[in-house]
């Protein structure tokens, strides 16, 4: 089992789309960054990469590379999923918090959860996203930027035992009667 944390901040500016968790949210400002500046997805990617000891998003998606200019962070998250799979990690859960004074994010949270879960190929009940304000304090409270933090738990697939004996009648993994996958 591995735990990772991620944190990201982006400045709010005019003439940019406001993308959060892969959702384009109507707002007078957007987040400044080389990619789409999706601060939530960036924090989640850093948590996942950190838990797997694979560095951070700057290592994998440097802002000096033109191919990442304006790219969807959800697409980058799919690449992180592939990196995790190469190391045989699976995502147990993600818990993330967005810190923003405005706009109100509650109506968009279910779609954000769905986008993150879909990009990672996991169930929506493994992803939790919350939003909070800082009661007008600090750079987020003054509307200068938005921050996000995330925590994740990864499990290595090698830690699971499978009954792969031909003709086994035990069902699924370790005698579980759950999915009844045939591992022979």
PDB file of C-alpha atoms in Angstrom:
ATOM      1  CA  UNK A   1       0.000   0.000   0.000  1.00  0.00           C
ATOM      2  CA  UNK A   2       1.326   3.471  -0.903  1.00  0.00           C
ATOM      3  CA  UNK A   3      -0.006   6.899  -0.015  1.00  0.00           C
ATOM      4  CA  UNK A   4       0.675  10.047  -2.018  1.00  0.00           C
ATOM      5  CA  UNK A   5      -0.143  13.722  -1.649  1.00  0.00           C
ATOM      6  CA  UNK A   6      -0.375  16.431  -4.265  1.00  0.00           C
ATOM      7  CA  UNK A   7      -0.754  20.198  -4.182  1.00  0.00           C
ATOM      8  CA  UNK A   8      -1.076  22.743  -6.961  1.00  0.00           C
ATOM      9  CA  UNK A   9      -1.834  26.434  -7.378  1.00  0.00           C
ATOM     10  CA  UNK A  10      -2.676  28.517 -10.445  1.00  0.00           C
ATOM     11  CA  UNK A  11      -3.340  32.220 -10.839  1.00  0.00           C
ATOM     12  CA  UNK A  12      -6.744  33.412 -12.071  1.00  0.00           C
ATOM     13  CA  UNK A  13      -6.537  35.633 -15.175  1.00  0.00           C
ATOM     14  CA  UNK A  14      -8.872  37.039 -17.804  1.00  0.00           C
ATOM     15  CA  UNK A  15      -9.188  35.591 -21.314  1.00  0.00           C
ATOM     16  CA  UNK A  16      -8.702  31.955 -20.260  1.00  0.00           C
ATOM     17  CA  UNK A  17     -11.207  29.114 -19.970  1.00  0.00           C
ATOM     18  CA  UNK A  18     -11.809  27.931 -16.422  1.00  0.00           C
ATOM     19  CA  UNK A  19     -11.242  24.158 -16.442  1.00  0.00           C
ATOM     20  CA  UNK A  20     -11.447  22.145 -13.245  1.00  0.00           C
ATOM     21  CA  UNK A  21     -11.576  18.348 -13.051  1.00  0.00           C
ATOM     22  CA  UNK A  22     -12.010  18.331 -16.816  1.00  0.00           C
ATOM     23  CA  UNK A  23     -15.146  20.494 -16.582  1.00  0.00           C
ATOM     24  CA  UNK A  24     -15.355  23.859 -18.365  1.00  0.00           C
ATOM     25  CA  UNK A  25     -17.027  26.100 -15.813  1.00  0.00           C
ATOM     26  CA  UNK A  26     -18.563  29.436 -16.828  1.00  0.00           C
ATOM     27  CA  UNK A  27     -16.607  32.164 -15.038  1.00  0.00           C
ATOM     28  CA  UNK A  28     -15.127  35.570 -15.831  1.00  0.00           C
ATOM     29  CA  UNK A  29     -11.576  34.286 -15.360  1.00  0.00           C
ATOM     30  CA  UNK A  30      -9.593  31.142 -16.020  1.00  0.00           C
ATOM     31  CA  UNK A  31      -6.458  29.545 -14.639  1.00  0.00           C
ATOM     32  CA  UNK A  32      -3.081  30.532 -16.056  1.00  0.00           C
ATOM     33  CA  UNK A  33      -0.712  27.741 -17.050  1.00  0.00           C
ATOM     34  CA  UNK A  34       1.095  26.003 -19.884  1.00  0.00           C
ATOM     35  CA  UNK A  35      -1.556  23.278 -20.186  1.00  0.00           C
ATOM     36  CA  UNK A  36      -5.234  23.917 -19.476  1.00  0.00           C
ATOM     37  CA  UNK A  37      -4.061  24.714 -15.897  1.00  0.00           C
ATOM     38  CA  UNK A  38      -6.566  22.322 -14.308  1.00  0.00           C
ATOM     39  CA  UNK A  39      -5.306  22.735 -10.747  1.00  0.00           C
ATOM     40  CA  UNK A  40      -7.431  19.879  -9.389  1.00  0.00           C
ATOM     41  CA  UNK A  41      -6.255  17.317 -11.923  1.00  0.00           C
ATOM     42  CA  UNK A  42      -2.659  18.486 -11.442  1.00  0.00           C
ATOM     43  CA  UNK A  43      -2.857  17.892  -7.676  1.00  0.00           C
ATOM     44  CA  UNK A  44      -4.343  14.439  -8.271  1.00  0.00           C
ATOM     45  CA  UNK A  45      -1.612  13.535 -10.784  1.00  0.00           C
ATOM     46  CA  UNK A  46       1.103  14.621  -8.343  1.00  0.00           C
ATOM     47  CA  UNK A  47      -0.459  12.525  -5.574  1.00  0.00           C
ATOM     48  CA  UNK A  48      -0.572   9.452  -7.824  1.00  0.00           C
ATOM     49  CA  UNK A  49       2.959   9.933  -9.160  1.00  0.00           C
ATOM     50  CA  UNK A  50       4.286  10.562  -5.659  1.00  0.00           C
ATOM     51  CA  UNK A  51       2.669   7.443  -4.223  1.00  0.00           C
ATOM     52  CA  UNK A  52       4.305   5.376  -6.977  1.00  0.00           C
ATOM     53  CA  UNK A  53       7.680   7.158  -6.507  1.00  0.00           C
ATOM     54  CA  UNK A  54       7.558   8.325 -10.134  1.00  0.00           C
ATOM     55  CA  UNK A  55       8.413  11.984  -9.580  1.00  0.00           C
ATOM     56  CA  UNK A  56       5.943  14.763 -10.342  1.00  0.00           C
ATOM     57  CA  UNK A  57       4.054  16.263 -13.273  1.00  0.00           C
ATOM     58  CA  UNK A  58       6.928  18.645 -14.051  1.00  0.00           C
ATOM     59  CA  UNK A  59       9.150  15.634 -14.694  1.00  0.00           C
ATOM     60  CA  UNK A  60       6.666  13.926 -17.014  1.00  0.00           C
ATOM     61  CA  UNK A  61       5.024  16.960 -18.651  1.00  0.00           C
ATOM     62  CA  UNK A  62       7.517  19.858 -18.574  1.00  0.00           C
ATOM     63  CA  UNK A  63       6.159  23.312 -19.388  1.00  0.00           C
ATOM     64  CA  UNK A  64       9.120  23.768 -21.732  1.00  0.00           C
ATOM     65  CA  UNK A  65       7.670  21.264 -24.221  1.00  0.00           C
ATOM     66  CA  UNK A  66       5.392  22.732 -26.857  1.00  0.00           C
ATOM     67  CA  UNK A  67       3.385  19.488 -27.164  1.00  0.00           C
ATOM     68  CA  UNK A  68       1.893  20.156 -23.720  1.00  0.00           C
ATOM     69  CA  UNK A  69       0.816  23.741 -24.442  1.00  0.00           C
ATOM     70  CA  UNK A  70      -2.931  23.973 -23.905  1.00  0.00           C
ATOM     71  CA  UNK A  71      -3.295  20.191 -23.510  1.00  0.00           C
ATOM     72  CA  UNK A  72      -6.183  18.758 -21.509  1.00  0.00           C
ATOM     73  CA  UNK A  73      -5.024  17.703 -18.069  1.00  0.00           C
ATOM     74  CA  UNK A  74      -7.487  14.816 -18.257  1.00  0.00           C
ATOM     75  CA  UNK A  75      -5.424  13.502 -21.185  1.00  0.00           C
ATOM     76  CA  UNK A  76      -2.294  13.834 -19.045  1.00  0.00           C
ATOM     77  CA  UNK A  77      -4.075  11.946 -16.241  1.00  0.00           C
ATOM     78  CA  UNK A  78      -4.696   9.069 -18.672  1.00  0.00           C
ATOM     79  CA  UNK A  79      -0.950   8.967 -19.308  1.00  0.00           C
ATOM     80  CA  UNK A  80      -0.331   8.839 -15.534  1.00  0.00           C
ATOM     81  CA  UNK A  81      -2.774   5.906 -15.383  1.00  0.00           C
ATOM     82  CA  UNK A  82      -0.621   4.094 -17.954  1.00  0.00           C
ATOM     83  CA  UNK A  83       2.539   4.789 -15.926  1.00  0.00           C
ATOM     84  CA  UNK A  84       0.860   3.334 -12.833  1.00  0.00           C
ATOM     85  CA  UNK A  85      -0.282   0.254 -14.730  1.00  0.00           C
ATOM     86  CA  UNK A  86       3.271  -0.346 -16.000  1.00  0.00           C
ATOM     87  CA  UNK A  87       4.367  -0.549 -12.350  1.00  0.00           C
ATOM     88  CA  UNK A  88       1.324  -2.719 -11.503  1.00  0.00           C
ATOM     89  CA  UNK A  89      -0.321  -0.103  -9.290  1.00  0.00           C
ATOM     90  CA  UNK A  90      -4.052   0.301  -8.991  1.00  0.00           C
ATOM     91  CA  UNK A  91      -5.844   3.250  -7.454  1.00  0.00           C
ATOM     92  CA  UNK A  92      -7.722   2.371  -4.293  1.00  0.00           C
ATOM     93  CA  UNK A  93      -9.053   5.887  -3.704  1.00  0.00           C
ATOM     94  CA  UNK A  94      -8.497   9.606  -4.170  1.00  0.00           C
ATOM     95  CA  UNK A  95      -9.652  12.400  -1.886  1.00  0.00           C
ATOM     96  CA  UNK A  96      -9.166  15.962  -3.135  1.00  0.00           C
ATOM     97  CA  UNK A  97     -10.080  19.472  -2.045  1.00  0.00           C
ATOM     98  CA  UNK A  98     -10.318  22.591  -4.206  1.00  0.00           C
ATOM     99  CA  UNK A  99      -9.785  25.903  -2.408  1.00  0.00           C
ATOM    100  CA  UNK A 100     -11.555  28.739  -4.224  1.00  0.00           C
ATOM    101  CA  UNK A 101     -13.569  31.747  -3.102  1.00  0.00           C
ATOM    102  CA  UNK A 102     -15.455  31.881  -6.406  1.00  0.00           C
ATOM    103  CA  UNK A 103     -17.141  30.458  -8.388  1.00  0.00           C
ATOM    104  CA  UNK A 104     -19.346  28.102  -6.438  1.00  0.00           C
ATOM    105  CA  UNK A 105     -18.232  24.612  -7.443  1.00  0.00           C
ATOM    106  CA  UNK A 106     -20.809  22.297  -5.823  1.00  0.00           C
ATOM    107  CA  UNK A 107     -22.945  21.915  -8.992  1.00  0.00           C
ATOM    108  CA  UNK A 108     -19.893  20.712 -10.963  1.00  0.00           C
ATOM    109  CA  UNK A 109     -18.407  18.249  -8.461  1.00  0.00           C
ATOM    110  CA  UNK A 110     -20.257  15.118  -9.693  1.00  0.00           C
ATOM    111  CA  UNK A 111     -19.036  15.689 -13.270  1.00  0.00           C
ATOM    112  CA  UNK A 112     -15.485  16.256 -11.996  1.00  0.00           C
ATOM    113  CA  UNK A 113     -15.631  12.981 -10.060  1.00  0.00           C
ATOM    114  CA  UNK A 114     -16.904  11.183 -13.154  1.00  0.00           C
ATOM    115  CA  UNK A 115     -14.164  12.659 -15.386  1.00  0.00           C
ATOM    116  CA  UNK A 116     -11.370  11.712 -12.971  1.00  0.00           C
ATOM    117  CA  UNK A 117     -12.740   8.196 -12.420  1.00  0.00           C
ATOM    118  CA  UNK A 118     -13.217   7.619 -16.148  1.00  0.00           C
ATOM    119  CA  UNK A 119      -9.689   8.813 -16.988  1.00  0.00           C
ATOM    120  CA  UNK A 120      -8.265   6.395 -14.414  1.00  0.00           C
ATOM    121  CA  UNK A 121     -10.595   3.525 -15.285  1.00  0.00           C
ATOM    122  CA  UNK A 122     -11.945   3.247 -11.740  1.00  0.00           C
ATOM    123  CA  UNK A 123     -15.377   3.415 -10.125  1.00  0.00           C
ATOM    124  CA  UNK A 124     -16.718   6.831  -9.131  1.00  0.00           C
ATOM    125  CA  UNK A 125     -17.013   5.709  -5.512  1.00  0.00           C
ATOM    126  CA  UNK A 126     -13.195   5.660  -5.345  1.00  0.00           C
ATOM    127  CA  UNK A 127     -12.982   9.410  -6.035  1.00  0.00           C
ATOM    128  CA  UNK A 128     -14.051  12.152  -3.648  1.00  0.00           C
ATOM    129  CA  UNK A 129     -13.786  15.847  -4.498  1.00  0.00           C
ATOM    130  CA  UNK A 130     -14.694  18.649  -2.128  1.00  0.00           C
ATOM    131  CA  UNK A 131     -14.619  22.431  -2.463  1.00  0.00           C
ATOM    132  CA  UNK A 132     -14.094  25.037   0.203  1.00  0.00           C
ATOM    133  CA  UNK A 133     -13.386  28.732   0.566  1.00  0.00           C
ATOM    134  CA  UNK A 134     -10.907  30.477   2.836  1.00  0.00           C
ATOM    135  CA  UNK A 135     -13.458  33.004   4.047  1.00  0.00           C
ATOM    136  CA  UNK A 136     -11.872  35.816   2.042  1.00  0.00           C
ATOM    137  CA  UNK A 137      -8.363  35.200   3.408  1.00  0.00           C
ATOM    138  CA  UNK A 138      -5.158  34.706   1.428  1.00  0.00           C
ATOM    139  CA  UNK A 139      -4.660  34.599  -2.327  1.00  0.00           C
ATOM    140  CA  UNK A 140      -7.563  32.193  -2.863  1.00  0.00           C
ATOM    141  CA  UNK A 141      -9.877  34.198  -0.648  1.00  0.00           C
ATOM    142  CA  UNK A 142      -8.991  37.390  -2.514  1.00  0.00           C
ATOM    143  CA  UNK A 143      -9.773  35.684  -5.844  1.00  0.00           C
ATOM    144  CA  UNK A 144      -6.192  35.840  -7.125  1.00  0.00           C
ATOM    145  CA  UNK A 145      -5.869  32.113  -7.644  1.00  0.00           C
ATOM    146  CA  UNK A 146      -7.134  28.646  -6.886  1.00  0.00           C
ATOM    147  CA  UNK A 147      -5.400  25.831  -5.025  1.00  0.00           C
ATOM    148  CA  UNK A 148      -6.070  22.119  -4.759  1.00  0.00           C
ATOM    149  CA  UNK A 149      -4.693  19.300  -2.688  1.00  0.00           C
ATOM    150  CA  UNK A 150      -5.145  15.579  -3.089  1.00  0.00           C
ATOM    151  CA  UNK A 151      -4.372  12.371  -1.250  1.00  0.00           C
ATOM    152  CA  UNK A 152      -4.415   8.931  -2.833  1.00  0.00           C
ATOM    153  CA  UNK A 153      -3.907   5.331  -1.894  1.00  0.00           C
ATOM    154  CA  UNK A 154      -2.340   2.906  -4.362  1.00  0.00           C
ATOM    155  CA  UNK A 155      -2.080  -0.839  -4.071  1.00  0.00           C
ATOM    156  CA  UNK A 156       0.328  -3.002  -6.010  1.00  0.00           C
ATOM    157  CA  UNK A 157      -1.411  -5.816  -7.857  1.00  0.00           C
ATOM    158  CA  UNK A 158       1.369  -8.177  -6.795  1.00  0.00           C
ATOM    159  CA  UNK A 159      -0.004  -7.921  -3.245  1.00  0.00           C
ATOM    160  CA  UNK A 160      -3.148  -9.769  -4.309  1.00  0.00           C
ATOM    161  CA  UNK A 161      -3.313 -13.556  -4.529  1.00  0.00           C
ATOM    162  CA  UNK A 162      -5.174 -15.269  -7.332  1.00  0.00           C
ATOM    163  CA  UNK A 163      -6.246 -18.878  -7.546  1.00  0.00           C
ATOM    164  CA  UNK A 164      -5.100 -19.820 -11.030  1.00  0.00           C
ATOM    165  CA  UNK A 165      -5.281 -23.563 -10.577  1.00  0.00           C
ATOM    166  CA  UNK A 166      -6.916 -25.138 -13.659  1.00  0.00           C
ATOM    167  CA  UNK A 167     -10.332 -26.472 -12.765  1.00  0.00           C
ATOM    168  CA  UNK A 168     -10.534 -24.457  -9.551  1.00  0.00           C
ATOM    169  CA  UNK A 169     -14.062 -24.151  -8.196  1.00  0.00           C
ATOM    170  CA  UNK A 170     -13.290 -21.409  -5.699  1.00  0.00           C
ATOM    171  CA  UNK A 171     -14.483 -18.628  -7.993  1.00  0.00           C
ATOM    172  CA  UNK A 172     -12.423 -15.493  -8.110  1.00  0.00           C
ATOM    173  CA  UNK A 173      -9.358 -14.195  -6.313  1.00  0.00           C
ATOM    174  CA  UNK A 174      -8.220 -15.992  -3.151  1.00  0.00           C
ATOM    175  CA  UNK A 175     -11.421 -17.993  -2.986  1.00  0.00           C
ATOM    176  CA  UNK A 176     -13.690 -14.976  -3.356  1.00  0.00           C
ATOM    177  CA  UNK A 177     -17.036 -15.811  -4.895  1.00  0.00           C
ATOM    178  CA  UNK A 178     -17.231 -12.313  -6.414  1.00  0.00           C
ATOM    179  CA  UNK A 179     -16.560 -11.703 -10.107  1.00  0.00           C
ATOM    180  CA  UNK A 180     -15.848 -15.316 -11.158  1.00  0.00           C
ATOM    181  CA  UNK A 181     -13.112 -14.287 -13.607  1.00  0.00           C
ATOM    182  CA  UNK A 182     -11.328 -17.211 -15.193  1.00  0.00           C
ATOM    183  CA  UNK A 183      -7.595 -16.815 -14.554  1.00  0.00           C
ATOM    184  CA  UNK A 184      -6.611 -20.128 -16.171  1.00  0.00           C
TER     185      UNK A 184
END
